[in-house]
XYZ file of C-alpha atoms in Angstrom:
78
model
C 177.488 352.057 25.161
C 177.407 348.856 23.387
C 176.580 345.692 24.891
C 179.486 343.426 26.037
C 180.546 340.404 24.159
C 180.961 337.111 26.217
C 182.894 334.076 24.893
C 180.814 330.907 24.199
C 183.024 329.441 26.977
C 181.839 332.012 29.516
C 178.314 331.397 28.715
C 178.481 327.540 28.700
C 180.327 327.921 32.208
C 177.430 330.239 33.406
C 174.666 327.947 32.052
C 176.484 324.981 33.825
C 176.689 326.862 37.235
C 172.630 326.804 36.964
C 172.027 323.461 35.477
C 174.773 321.040 36.703
C 175.614 322.669 39.912
C 172.360 323.876 41.088
C 172.949 327.628 41.808
C 170.155 329.946 41.626
C 169.931 332.012 38.308
C 169.647 335.327 40.753
C 172.871 334.211 42.450
C 174.719 333.359 39.172
C 173.617 336.503 37.824
C 174.869 338.634 40.487
C 178.046 337.025 41.035
C 178.860 337.211 37.241
C 177.346 340.690 36.593
C 175.130 339.262 33.802
C 171.311 339.937 33.757
C 168.887 337.269 34.609
C 167.338 337.555 31.212
C 170.847 336.641 29.359
C 171.231 333.733 31.507
C 167.847 332.399 30.397
C 168.564 333.224 27.027
C 172.025 331.299 26.866
C 170.455 328.173 28.773
C 167.727 328.083 26.046
C 170.458 328.663 23.010
C 172.530 325.855 24.501
C 169.618 323.410 24.917
C 169.046 324.132 21.407
C 172.707 323.074 20.431
C 172.499 320.000 22.834
C 169.295 318.724 21.425
C 170.675 318.858 17.890
C 173.649 317.036 19.086
C 171.270 314.156 20.489
C 169.908 313.686 17.142
C 172.801 313.464 15.819
C 173.946 310.788 17.984
C 170.891 309.033 17.571
C 171.410 308.909 13.691
C 175.120 307.744 14.346
C 173.752 304.823 16.479
C 171.269 303.950 13.684
C 173.860 303.981 11.038
C 176.191 301.848 12.941
C 173.726 299.203 13.546
C 172.787 299.193 9.954
C 176.655 299.096 8.804
C 177.061 296.275 11.166
C 173.992 294.148 9.729
C 175.137 294.969 6.239
C 178.570 293.667 7.088
C 177.428 290.672 8.479
C 175.390 289.810 5.532
C 178.287 290.548 3.088
C 180.531 287.991 5.440
C 177.863 285.526 5.156
C 177.609 285.527 1.150
C 181.331 285.139 0.972
């Protein structure tokens, strides 16, 4: 018997029920028919993805500030 494959959307929704809506892991696990271990693993996995996005967002903000500064310097030299 193989293990079931759940879509990324299903995993995100299950984790959101725990983190955003505040439902207990045991309740979500029982309701969705997924092991608690799987829910915790998905939560860790999605946290890594989010932290990667946060670092990208910080880099984008820094680059925008630098672009604004360089653009201003260029305009002053004109």
